[in-house]
PDB file of N, CA, C and O in Angstrom:
ATOM      1  N   UNK A   1     -17.255  52.873-211.434  1.00 50.00           N
ATOM      2  CA  UNK A   1     -16.681  53.042-212.755  1.00 50.00           C
ATOM      3  C   UNK A   1     -16.266  51.680-213.298  1.00 50.00           C
ATOM      4  O   UNK A   1     -15.600  50.909-212.627  1.00 50.00           O
ATOM      5  N   UNK A   2     -16.635  51.407-214.508  1.00 67.00           N
ATOM      6  CA  UNK A   2     -16.353  50.098-215.103  1.00 67.00           C
ATOM      7  C   UNK A   2     -15.023  50.045-215.828  1.00 67.00           C
ATOM      8  O   UNK A   2     -14.558  48.969-216.155  1.00 67.00           O
ATOM      9  N   UNK A   3     -14.419  51.173-216.104  1.00 87.00           N
ATOM     10  CA  UNK A   3     -13.178  51.184-216.855  1.00 87.00           C
ATOM     11  C   UNK A   3     -13.372  51.254-218.356  1.00 87.00           C
ATOM     12  O   UNK A   3     -12.406  51.338-219.098  1.00 87.00           O
ATOM     13  N   UNK A   4     -14.615  51.166-218.822  1.00 92.00           N
ATOM     14  CA  UNK A   4     -14.910  51.266-220.256  1.00 92.00           C
ATOM     15  C   UNK A   4     -14.998  52.734-220.638  1.00 92.00           C
ATOM     16  O   UNK A   4     -15.519  53.546-219.889  1.00 92.00           O
ATOM     17  N   UNK A   5     -14.501  53.055-221.817  1.00 93.00           N
ATOM     18  CA  UNK A   5     -14.573  54.423-222.335  1.00 93.00           C
ATOM     19  C   UNK A   5     -15.013  54.390-223.790  1.00 93.00           C
ATOM     20  O   UNK A   5     -14.656  53.471-224.541  1.00 93.00           O
ATOM     21  N   UNK A   6     -15.780  55.397-224.164  1.00 94.00           N
ATOM     22  CA  UNK A   6     -16.179  55.593-225.555  1.00 94.00           C
ATOM     23  C   UNK A   6     -15.760  57.004-225.933  1.00 94.00           C
ATOM     24  O   UNK A   6     -16.179  57.970-225.295  1.00 94.00           O
ATOM     25  N   UNK A   7     -14.912  57.107-226.954  1.00 93.00           N
ATOM     26  CA  UNK A   7     -14.396  58.405-227.391  1.00 93.00           C
ATOM     27  C   UNK A   7     -14.416  58.464-228.911  1.00 93.00           C
ATOM     28  O   UNK A   7     -14.525  57.436-229.584  1.00 93.00           O
ATOM     29  N   UNK A   8     -14.274  59.673-229.425  1.00 91.00           N
ATOM     30  CA  UNK A   8     -14.164  59.818-230.877  1.00 91.00           C
ATOM     31  C   UNK A   8     -12.833  59.237-231.347  1.00 91.00           C
ATOM     32  O   UNK A   8     -11.887  59.117-230.574  1.00 91.00           O
ATOM     33  N   UNK A   9     -12.775  58.883-232.609  1.00 92.00           N
ATOM     34  CA  UNK A   9     -11.562  58.309-233.194  1.00 92.00           C
ATOM     35  C   UNK A   9     -10.738  59.450-233.789  1.00 92.00           C
ATOM     36  O   UNK A   9     -11.223  60.157-234.681  1.00 92.00           O
ATOM     37  N   UNK A  10      -9.521  59.670-233.304  1.00 89.00           N
ATOM     38  CA  UNK A  10      -8.699  60.755-233.852  1.00 89.00           C
ATOM     39  C   UNK A  10      -8.496  60.591-235.363  1.00 89.00           C
ATOM     40  O   UNK A  10      -8.236  59.495-235.853  1.00 89.00           O
ATOM     41  N   UNK A  11      -8.664  61.683-236.075  1.00 89.00           N
ATOM     42  CA  UNK A  11      -8.448  61.673-237.517  1.00 89.00           C
ATOM     43  C   UNK A  11      -9.603  61.134-238.343  1.00 89.00           C
ATOM     44  O   UNK A  11      -9.532  61.120-239.560  1.00 89.00           O
ATOM     45  N   UNK A  12     -10.658  60.673-237.675  1.00 90.00           N
ATOM     46  CA  UNK A  12     -11.826  60.162-238.406  1.00 90.00           C
ATOM     47  C   UNK A  12     -13.061  60.870-237.880  1.00 90.00           C
ATOM     48  O   UNK A  12     -13.595  60.533-236.841  1.00 90.00           O
ATOM     49  N   UNK A  13     -13.504  61.850-238.613  1.00 88.00           N
ATOM     50  CA  UNK A  13     -14.636  62.635-238.172  1.00 88.00           C
ATOM     51  C   UNK A  13     -15.964  62.131-238.707  1.00 88.00           C
ATOM     52  O   UNK A  13     -16.060  61.071-239.320  1.00 88.00           O
ATOM     53  N   UNK A  14     -16.958  62.921-238.476  1.00 90.00           N
ATOM     54  CA  UNK A  14     -18.313  62.634-238.926  1.00 90.00           C
ATOM     55  C   UNK A  14     -18.338  62.525-240.443  1.00 90.00           C
ATOM     56  O   UNK A  14     -17.694  63.297-241.144  1.00 90.00           O
ATOM     57  N   UNK A  15     -19.078  61.547-240.946  1.00 92.00           N
ATOM     58  CA  UNK A  15     -19.188  61.404-242.403  1.00 92.00           C
ATOM     59  C   UNK A  15     -20.639  61.156-242.778  1.00 92.00           C
ATOM     60  O   UNK A  15     -21.432  60.687-241.969  1.00 92.00           O
ATOM     61  N   UNK A  16     -20.949  61.499-244.021  1.00 94.00           N
ATOM     62  CA  UNK A  16     -22.286  61.229-244.549  1.00 94.00           C
ATOM     63  C   UNK A  16     -22.354  59.781-245.003  1.00 94.00           C
ATOM     64  O   UNK A  16     -21.402  59.251-245.559  1.00 94.00           O
ATOM     65  N   UNK A  17     -23.512  59.164-244.784  1.00 93.00           N
ATOM     66  CA  UNK A  17     -23.724  57.811-245.282  1.00 93.00           C
ATOM     67  C   UNK A  17     -24.489  57.906-246.594  1.00 93.00           C
ATOM     68  O   UNK A  17     -25.017  58.959-246.945  1.00 93.00           O
ATOM     69  N   UNK A  18     -24.573  56.821-247.307  1.00 85.00           N
ATOM     70  CA  UNK A  18     -25.242  56.822-248.597  1.00 85.00           C
ATOM     71  C   UNK A  18     -26.741  56.988-248.509  1.00 85.00           C
ATOM     72  O   UNK A  18     -27.400  57.180-249.508  1.00 85.00           O
ATOM     73  N   UNK A  19     -27.305  56.917-247.341  1.00 80.00           N
ATOM     74  CA  UNK A  19     -28.761  56.979-247.188  1.00 80.00           C
ATOM     75  C   UNK A  19     -29.216  58.263-246.490  1.00 80.00           C
ATOM     76  O   UNK A  19     -30.142  58.247-245.685  1.00 80.00           O
ATOM     77  N   UNK A  20     -28.541  59.380-246.765  1.00 89.00           N
ATOM     78  CA  UNK A  20     -28.902  60.676-246.203  1.00 89.00           C
ATOM     79  C   UNK A  20     -28.712  60.736-244.687  1.00 89.00           C
ATOM     80  O   UNK A  20     -29.287  61.560-244.007  1.00 89.00           O
ATOM     81  N   UNK A  21     -27.906  59.859-244.144  1.00 93.00           N
ATOM     82  CA  UNK A  21     -27.641  59.861-242.716  1.00 93.00           C
ATOM     83  C   UNK A  21     -26.226  60.309-242.433  1.00 93.00           C
ATOM     84  O   UNK A  21     -25.486  60.738-243.320  1.00 93.00           O
ATOM     85  N   UNK A  22     -25.839  60.196-241.181  1.00 95.00           N
ATOM     86  CA  UNK A  22     -24.507  60.572-240.735  1.00 95.00           C
ATOM     87  C   UNK A  22     -23.964  59.457-239.862  1.00 95.00           C
ATOM     88  O   UNK A  22     -24.727  58.763-239.184  1.00 95.00           O
ATOM     89  N   UNK A  23     -22.647  59.308-239.846  1.00 96.00           N
ATOM     90  CA  UNK A  23     -22.017  58.284-239.020  1.00 96.00           C
ATOM     91  C   UNK A  23     -20.796  58.888-238.337  1.00 96.00           C
ATOM     92  O   UNK A  23     -19.968  59.541-238.975  1.00 96.00           O
ATOM     93  N   UNK A  24     -20.699  58.678-237.036  1.00 94.00           N
ATOM     94  CA  UNK A  24     -19.581  59.167-236.237  1.00 94.00           C
ATOM     95  C   UNK A  24     -18.829  57.964-235.681  1.00 94.00           C
ATOM     96  O   UNK A  24     -19.377  57.210-234.874  1.00 94.00           O
ATOM     97  N   UNK A  25     -17.566  57.743-236.111  1.00 96.00           N
ATOM     98  CA  UNK A  25     -16.789  56.630-235.586  1.00 96.00           C
ATOM     99  C   UNK A  25     -16.440  56.866-234.115  1.00 96.00           C
ATOM    100  O   UNK A  25     -16.025  57.959-233.729  1.00 96.00           O
ATOM    101  N   UNK A  26     -16.611  55.834-233.310  1.00 96.00           N
ATOM    102  CA  UNK A  26     -16.301  55.894-231.886  1.00 96.00           C
ATOM    103  C   UNK A  26     -15.384  54.732-231.521  1.00 96.00           C
ATOM    104  O   UNK A  26     -15.572  53.608-231.981  1.00 96.00           O
ATOM    105  N   UNK A  27     -14.397  55.027-230.675  1.00 95.00           N
ATOM    106  CA  UNK A  27     -13.465  54.008-230.203  1.00 95.00           C
ATOM    107  C   UNK A  27     -13.912  53.546-228.825  1.00 95.00           C
ATOM    108  O   UNK A  27     -14.110  54.353-227.917  1.00 95.00           O
ATOM    109  N   UNK A  28     -14.073  52.244-228.658  1.00 95.00           N
ATOM    110  CA  UNK A  28     -14.482  51.666-227.387  1.00 95.00           C
ATOM    111  C   UNK A  28     -13.252  51.017-226.768  1.00 95.00           C
ATOM    112  O   UNK A  28     -12.588  50.196-227.405  1.00 95.00           O
ATOM    113  N   UNK A  29     -12.938  51.426-225.530  1.00 94.00           N
ATOM    114  CA  UNK A  29     -11.754  50.921-224.847  1.00 94.00           C
ATOM    115  C   UNK A  29     -12.120  50.409-223.466  1.00 94.00           C
ATOM    116  O   UNK A  29     -13.070  50.876-222.840  1.00 94.00           O
ATOM    117  N   UNK A  30     -11.320  49.462-223.011  1.00 91.00           N
ATOM    118  CA  UNK A  30     -11.423  48.952-221.653  1.00 91.00           C
ATOM    119  C   UNK A  30     -10.068  49.189-221.009  1.00 91.00           C
ATOM    120  O   UNK A  30      -9.067  48.632-221.456  1.00 91.00           O
ATOM    121  N   UNK A  31     -10.047  50.027-219.981  1.00 83.00           N
ATOM    122  CA  UNK A  31      -8.755  50.428-219.427  1.00 83.00           C
ATOM    123  C   UNK A  31      -8.019  51.223-220.481  1.00 83.00           C
ATOM    124  O   UNK A  31      -8.552  52.156-221.042  1.00 83.00           O
ATOM    125  N   UNK A  32      -6.828  50.834-220.791  1.00 80.00           N
ATOM    126  CA  UNK A  32      -6.054  51.505-221.841  1.00 80.00           C
ATOM    127  C   UNK A  32      -6.092  50.723-223.157  1.00 80.00           C
ATOM    128  O   UNK A  32      -5.487  51.131-224.136  1.00 80.00           O
ATOM    129  N   UNK A  33      -6.786  49.601-223.188  1.00 87.00           N
ATOM    130  CA  UNK A  33      -6.806  48.740-224.368  1.00 87.00           C
ATOM    131  C   UNK A  33      -7.970  49.071-225.299  1.00 87.00           C
ATOM    132  O   UNK A  33      -9.124  48.969-224.896  1.00 87.00           O
ATOM    133  N   UNK A  34      -7.684  49.472-226.555  1.00 86.00           N
ATOM    134  CA  UNK A  34      -8.767  49.641-227.516  1.00 86.00           C
ATOM    135  C   UNK A  34      -9.417  48.283-227.785  1.00 86.00           C
ATOM    136  O   UNK A  34      -8.728  47.289-227.964  1.00 86.00           O
ATOM    137  N   UNK A  35     -10.741  48.248-227.778  1.00 92.00           N
ATOM    138  CA  UNK A  35     -11.459  46.993-227.991  1.00 92.00           C
ATOM    139  C   UNK A  35     -12.182  46.944-229.330  1.00 92.00           C
ATOM    140  O   UNK A  35     -12.252  45.891-229.945  1.00 92.00           O
ATOM    141  N   UNK A  36     -12.725  48.085-229.755  1.00 94.00           N
ATOM    142  CA  UNK A  36     -13.488  48.087-231.009  1.00 94.00           C
ATOM    143  C   UNK A  36     -13.698  49.519-231.478  1.00 94.00           C
ATOM    144  O   UNK A  36     -13.575  50.471-230.710  1.00 94.00           O
ATOM    145  N   UNK A  37     -14.008  49.633-232.748  1.00 94.00           N
ATOM    146  CA  UNK A  37     -14.479  50.895-233.314  1.00 94.00           C
ATOM    147  C   UNK A  37     -15.877  50.628-233.830  1.00 94.00           C
ATOM    148  O   UNK A  37     -16.110  49.658-234.555  1.00 94.00           O
ATOM    149  N   UNK A  38     -16.809  51.447-233.405  1.00 95.00           N
ATOM    150  CA  UNK A  38     -18.201  51.337-233.844  1.00 95.00           C
ATOM    151  C   UNK A  38     -18.642  52.700-234.343  1.00 95.00           C
ATOM    152  O   UNK A  38     -18.051  53.719-234.004  1.00 95.00           O
ATOM    153  N   UNK A  39     -19.674  52.717-235.157  1.00 95.00           N
ATOM    154  CA  UNK A  39     -20.188  53.984-235.665  1.00 95.00           C
ATOM    155  C   UNK A  39     -21.539  54.291-235.043  1.00 95.00           C
ATOM    156  O   UNK A  39     -22.415  53.419-234.978  1.00 95.00           O
ATOM    157  N   UNK A  40     -21.666  55.516-234.569  1.00 95.00           N
ATOM    158  CA  UNK A  40     -22.959  56.022-234.125  1.00 95.00           C
ATOM    159  C   UNK A  40     -23.642  56.565-235.375  1.00 95.00           C
ATOM    160  O   UNK A  40     -23.173  57.533-235.975  1.00 95.00           O
ATOM    161  N   UNK A  41     -24.714  55.906-235.802  1.00 95.00           N
ATOM    162  CA  UNK A  41     -25.426  56.329-237.004  1.00 95.00           C
ATOM    163  C   UNK A  41     -26.607  57.200-236.606  1.00 95.00           C
ATOM    164  O   UNK A  41     -27.369  56.856-235.705  1.00 95.00           O
ATOM    165  N   UNK A  42     -26.719  58.340-237.274  1.00 95.00           N
ATOM    166  CA  UNK A  42     -27.767  59.315-236.972  1.00 95.00           C
ATOM    167  C   UNK A  42     -28.539  59.671-238.230  1.00 95.00           C
ATOM    168  O   UNK A  42     -27.952  59.841-239.301  1.00 95.00           O
ATOM    169  N   UNK A  43     -29.849  59.811-238.084  1.00 95.00           N
ATOM    170  CA  UNK A  43     -30.653  60.372-239.160  1.00 95.00           C
ATOM    171  C   UNK A  43     -30.447  61.882-239.123  1.00 95.00           C
ATOM    172  O   UNK A  43     -29.941  62.424-238.122  1.00 95.00           O
ATOM    173  N   UNK A  44     -30.829  62.600-240.164  1.00 93.00           N
ATOM    174  CA  UNK A  44     -30.728  64.057-240.102  1.00 93.00           C
ATOM    175  C   UNK A  44     -31.483  64.642-238.904  1.00 93.00           C
ATOM    176  O   UNK A  44     -30.992  65.566-238.242  1.00 93.00           O
ATOM    177  N   UNK A  45     -32.652  64.094-238.582  1.00 94.00           N
ATOM    178  CA  UNK A  45     -33.417  64.606-237.437  1.00 94.00           C
ATOM    179  C   UNK A  45     -32.672  64.349-236.125  1.00 94.00           C
ATOM    180  O   UNK A  45     -32.627  65.226-235.247  1.00 94.00           O
ATOM    181  N   UNK A  46     -32.068  63.172-235.987  1.00 94.00           N
ATOM    182  CA  UNK A  46     -31.306  62.868-234.769  1.00 94.00           C
ATOM    183  C   UNK A  46     -30.069  63.755-234.661  1.00 94.00           C
ATOM    184  O   UNK A  46     -29.711  64.206-233.572  1.00 94.00           O
ATOM    185  N   UNK A  47     -29.417  64.022-235.806  1.00 92.00           N
ATOM    186  CA  UNK A  47     -28.253  64.907-235.809  1.00 92.00           C
ATOM    187  C   UNK A  47     -28.655  66.321-235.388  1.00 92.00           C
ATOM    188  O   UNK A  47     -27.935  66.981-234.635  1.00 92.00           O
ATOM    189  N   UNK A  48     -29.807  66.790-235.855  1.00 92.00           N
ATOM    190  CA  UNK A  48     -30.301  68.116-235.453  1.00 92.00           C
ATOM    191  C   UNK A  48     -30.582  68.162-233.955  1.00 92.00           C
ATOM    192  O   UNK A  48     -30.270  69.151-233.283  1.00 92.00           O
ATOM    193  N   UNK A  49     -31.168  67.101-233.417  1.00 93.00           N
ATOM    194  CA  UNK A  49     -31.445  67.052-231.978  1.00 93.00           C
ATOM    195  C   UNK A  49     -30.142  67.060-231.176  1.00 93.00           C
ATOM    196  O   UNK A  49     -30.037  67.741-230.160  1.00 93.00           O
ATOM    197  N   UNK A  50     -29.154  66.301-231.626  1.00 91.00           N
ATOM    198  CA  UNK A  50     -27.856  66.285-230.954  1.00 91.00           C
ATOM    199  C   UNK A  50     -27.194  67.652-231.041  1.00 91.00           C
ATOM    200  O   UNK A  50     -26.641  68.154-230.053  1.00 91.00           O
ATOM    201  N   UNK A  51     -27.248  68.269-232.208  1.00 87.00           N
ATOM    202  CA  UNK A  51     -26.683  69.608-232.388  1.00 87.00           C
ATOM    203  C   UNK A  51     -27.328  70.601-231.423  1.00 87.00           C
ATOM    204  O   UNK A  51     -26.645  71.368-230.754  1.00 87.00           O
ATOM    205  N   UNK A  52     -28.643  70.583-231.329  1.00 88.00           N
ATOM    206  CA  UNK A  52     -29.350  71.494-230.421  1.00 88.00           C
ATOM    207  C   UNK A  52     -28.957  71.233-228.970  1.00 88.00           C
ATOM    208  O   UNK A  52     -28.737  72.174-228.192  1.00 88.00           O
ATOM    209  N   UNK A  53     -28.840  69.959-228.588  1.00 90.00           N
ATOM    210  CA  UNK A  53     -28.466  69.624-227.214  1.00 90.00           C
ATOM    211  C   UNK A  53     -27.049  70.101-226.898  1.00 90.00           C
ATOM    212  O   UNK A  53     -26.784  70.619-225.804  1.00 90.00           O
ATOM    213  N   UNK A  54     -26.134  69.960-227.855  1.00 86.00           N
ATOM    214  CA  UNK A  54     -24.765  70.420-227.637  1.00 86.00           C
ATOM    215  C   UNK A  54     -24.699  71.947-227.561  1.00 86.00           C
ATOM    216  O   UNK A  54     -23.975  72.503-226.726  1.00 86.00           O
ATOM    217  N   UNK A  55     -25.453  72.625-228.417  1.00 83.00           N
ATOM    218  CA  UNK A  55     -25.507  74.094-228.354  1.00 83.00           C
ATOM    219  C   UNK A  55     -26.015  74.546-226.993  1.00 83.00           C
ATOM    220  O   UNK A  55     -25.477  75.471-226.386  1.00 83.00           O
ATOM    221  N   UNK A  56     -27.052  73.882-226.498  1.00 84.00           N
ATOM    222  CA  UNK A  56     -27.612  74.221-225.186  1.00 84.00           C
ATOM    223  C   UNK A  56     -26.574  73.979-224.091  1.00 84.00           C
ATOM    224  O   UNK A  56     -26.379  74.806-223.211  1.00 84.00           O
ATOM    225  N   UNK A  57     -25.864  72.849-224.155  1.00 87.00           N
ATOM    226  CA  UNK A  57     -24.871  72.515-223.138  1.00 87.00           C
ATOM    227  C   UNK A  57     -23.674  73.472-223.163  1.00 87.00           C
ATOM    228  O   UNK A  57     -23.087  73.766-222.122  1.00 87.00           O
ATOM    229  N   UNK A  58     -23.316  73.979-224.346  1.00 84.00           N
ATOM    230  CA  UNK A  58     -22.163  74.871-224.474  1.00 84.00           C
ATOM    231  C   UNK A  58     -22.519  76.340-224.292  1.00 84.00           C
ATOM    232  O   UNK A  58     -21.620  77.190-224.240  1.00 84.00           O
ATOM    233  N   UNK A  59     -23.791  76.663-224.199  1.00 80.00           N
ATOM    234  CA  UNK A  59     -24.233  78.053-224.108  1.00 80.00           C
ATOM    235  C   UNK A  59     -23.564  78.753-222.931  1.00 80.00           C
ATOM    236  O   UNK A  59     -23.530  78.234-221.822  1.00 80.00           O
ATOM    237  N   UNK A  60     -23.040  79.923-223.197  1.00 79.00           N
ATOM    238  CA  UNK A  60     -22.426  80.729-222.153  1.00 79.00           C
ATOM    239  C   UNK A  60     -20.967  80.400-221.890  1.00 79.00           C
ATOM    240  O   UNK A  60     -20.303  81.100-221.142  1.00 79.00           O
ATOM    241  N   UNK A  61     -20.462  79.349-222.484  1.00 83.00           N
ATOM    242  CA  UNK A  61     -19.053  78.995-222.304  1.00 83.00           C
ATOM    243  C   UNK A  61     -18.248  79.563-223.462  1.00 83.00           C
ATOM    244  O   UNK A  61     -18.652  79.435-224.614  1.00 83.00           O
ATOM    245  N   UNK A  62     -17.097  80.156-223.168  1.00 84.00           N
ATOM    246  CA  UNK A  62     -16.282  80.651-224.280  1.00 84.00           C
ATOM    247  C   UNK A  62     -15.741  79.481-225.095  1.00 84.00           C
ATOM    248  O   UNK A  62     -15.433  78.428-224.543  1.00 84.00           O
ATOM    249  N   UNK A  63     -15.635  79.648-226.404  1.00 83.00           N
ATOM    250  CA  UNK A  63     -15.134  78.553-227.241  1.00 83.00           C
ATOM    251  C   UNK A  63     -13.652  78.306-226.997  1.00 83.00           C
ATOM    252  O   UNK A  63     -12.889  79.222-226.711  1.00 83.00           O
ATOM    253  N   UNK A  64     -13.248  77.059-227.117  1.00 83.00           N
ATOM    254  CA  UNK A  64     -11.846  76.671-227.031  1.00 83.00           C
ATOM    255  C   UNK A  64     -11.136  77.255-228.249  1.00 83.00           C
ATOM    256  O   UNK A  64     -11.738  77.368-229.323  1.00 83.00           O
ATOM    257  N   UNK A  65      -9.869  77.616-228.137  1.00 83.00           N
ATOM    258  CA  UNK A  65      -9.165  78.180-229.307  1.00 83.00           C
ATOM    259  C   UNK A  65      -9.174  77.263-230.536  1.00 83.00           C
ATOM    260  O   UNK A  65      -9.118  77.742-231.657  1.00 83.00           O
ATOM    261  N   UNK A  66      -9.249  75.959-230.335  1.00 83.00           N
ATOM    262  CA  UNK A  66      -9.277  75.020-231.461  1.00 83.00           C
ATOM    263  C   UNK A  66     -10.693  74.694-231.921  1.00 83.00           C
ATOM    264  O   UNK A  66     -10.889  73.821-232.764  1.00 83.00           O
ATOM    265  N   UNK A  67     -11.695  75.369-231.384  1.00 80.00           N
ATOM    266  CA  UNK A  67     -13.087  75.093-231.735  1.00 80.00           C
ATOM    267  C   UNK A  67     -13.349  75.451-233.196  1.00 80.00           C
ATOM    268  O   UNK A  67     -12.668  76.305-233.772  1.00 80.00           O
ATOM    269  N   UNK A  68     -14.339  74.796-233.801  1.00 80.00           N
ATOM    270  CA  UNK A  68     -14.672  75.122-235.196  1.00 80.00           C
ATOM    271  C   UNK A  68     -15.093  76.579-235.351  1.00 80.00           C
ATOM    272  O   UNK A  68     -15.492  77.237-234.388  1.00 80.00           O
ATOM    273  N   UNK A  69     -15.009  77.043-236.576  1.00 79.00           N
ATOM    274  CA  UNK A  69     -15.328  78.437-236.873  1.00 79.00           C
ATOM    275  C   UNK A  69     -16.723  78.837-236.395  1.00 79.00           C
ATOM    276  O   UNK A  69     -16.937  79.950-235.933  1.00 79.00           O
ATOM    277  N   UNK A  70     -17.677  77.916-236.471  1.00 76.00           N
ATOM    278  CA  UNK A  70     -19.043  78.258-236.085  1.00 76.00           C
ATOM    279  C   UNK A  70     -19.161  78.575-234.593  1.00 76.00           C
ATOM    280  O   UNK A  70     -20.144  79.174-234.173  1.00 76.00           O
ATOM    281  N   UNK A  71     -18.177  78.186-233.780  1.00 73.00           N
ATOM    282  CA  UNK A  71     -18.199  78.473-232.350  1.00 73.00           C
ATOM    283  C   UNK A  71     -17.415  79.735-232.008  1.00 73.00           C
ATOM    284  O   UNK A  71     -17.439  80.204-230.878  1.00 73.00           O
ATOM    285  N   UNK A  72     -16.688  80.298-232.967  1.00 70.00           N
ATOM    286  CA  UNK A  72     -15.892  81.490-232.693  1.00 70.00           C
ATOM    287  C   UNK A  72     -16.798  82.721-232.650  1.00 70.00           C
ATOM    288  O   UNK A  72     -17.803  82.789-233.353  1.00 70.00           O
ATOM    289  N   UNK A  73     -16.475  83.690-231.810  1.00 68.00           N
ATOM    290  CA  UNK A  73     -17.317  84.880-231.702  1.00 68.00           C
ATOM    291  C   UNK A  73     -17.308  85.699-232.991  1.00 68.00           C
ATOM    292  O   UNK A  73     -16.318  85.731-233.715  1.00 68.00           O
ATOM    293  N   UNK A  74     -18.442  86.319-233.248  1.00 66.00           N
ATOM    294  CA  UNK A  74     -18.577  87.222-234.386  1.00 66.00           C
ATOM    295  C   UNK A  74     -18.615  88.627-233.812  1.00 66.00           C
ATOM    296  O   UNK A  74     -19.429  88.939-232.953  1.00 66.00           O
ATOM    297  N   UNK A  75     -17.694  89.474-234.257  1.00 65.00           N
ATOM    298  CA  UNK A  75     -17.630  90.852-233.759  1.00 65.00           C
ATOM    299  C   UNK A  75     -18.364  91.767-234.733  1.00 65.00           C
ATOM    300  O   UNK A  75     -18.084  91.769-235.923  1.00 65.00           O
ATOM    301  N   UNK A  76     -19.312  92.504-234.210  1.00 63.00           N
ATOM    302  CA  UNK A  76     -20.066  93.449-235.012  1.00 63.00           C
ATOM    303  C   UNK A  76     -19.582  94.855-234.665  1.00 63.00           C
ATOM    304  O   UNK A  76     -19.543  95.214-233.488  1.00 63.00           O
ATOM    305  N   UNK A  77     -19.211  95.650-235.653  1.00 68.00           N
ATOM    306  CA  UNK A  77     -18.728  97.016-235.361  1.00 68.00           C
ATOM    307  C   UNK A  77     -19.764  97.798-234.558  1.00 68.00           C
ATOM    308  O   UNK A  77     -20.939  97.865-234.950  1.00 68.00           O
ATOM    309  N   UNK A  78     -19.344  98.310-233.446  1.00 65.00           N
ATOM    310  CA  UNK A  78     -20.229  99.122-232.609  1.00 65.00           C
ATOM    311  C   UNK A  78     -21.301  98.320-231.883  1.00 65.00           C
ATOM    312  O   UNK A  78     -22.167  98.876-231.232  1.00 65.00           O
ATOM    313  N   UNK A  79     -21.265  97.017-231.992  1.00 60.00           N
ATOM    314  CA  UNK A  79     -22.309  96.192-231.369  1.00 60.00           C
ATOM    315  C   UNK A  79     -21.717  95.224-230.365  1.00 60.00           C
ATOM    316  O   UNK A  79     -20.520  95.200-230.109  1.00 60.00           O
ATOM    317  N   UNK A  80     -22.600  94.425-229.832  1.00 58.00           N
ATOM    318  CA  UNK A  80     -22.146  93.443-228.850  1.00 58.00           C
ATOM    319  C   UNK A  80     -21.629  92.191-229.567  1.00 58.00           C
ATOM    320  O   UNK A  80     -21.927  91.959-230.724  1.00 58.00           O
ATOM    321  N   UNK A  81     -20.869  91.406-228.814  1.00 55.00           N
ATOM    322  CA  UNK A  81     -20.317  90.176-229.374  1.00 55.00           C
ATOM    323  C   UNK A  81     -21.407  89.111-229.425  1.00 55.00           C
ATOM    324  O   UNK A  81     -22.174  88.954-228.501  1.00 55.00           O
ATOM    325  N   UNK A  82     -21.472  88.372-230.532  1.00 53.00           N
ATOM    326  CA  UNK A  82     -22.443  87.300-230.689  1.00 53.00           C
ATOM    327  C   UNK A  82     -21.738  86.023-231.091  1.00 53.00           C
ATOM    328  O   UNK A  82     -20.690  86.062-231.721  1.00 53.00           O
ATOM    329  N   UNK A  83     -22.358  84.912-230.751  1.00 49.00           N
ATOM    330  CA  UNK A  83     -21.802  83.610-231.135  1.00 49.00           C
ATOM    331  C   UNK A  83     -22.707  82.972-232.167  1.00 49.00           C
ATOM    332  O   UNK A  83     -23.858  83.151-232.211  1.00 49.00           O
TER     333      UNK A  83
END
């Protein structure tokens, strides 16, 4: 382990860029010291690929109570639960 960490920046979420892309701010730290903030820039196609990979990785896991609405279960009357 190198001690370097890359995490999302609290309070700064994904944003659209002026060129039809997306940018996700990331905080780069060494130990407990923040070193830099960089943006992961994604094209719409790359964002779709990341979305699909995350959906696949989360499949079968119950959503966290703070998860976005799209991850919350949908209850259908008389039917099975769907996500």
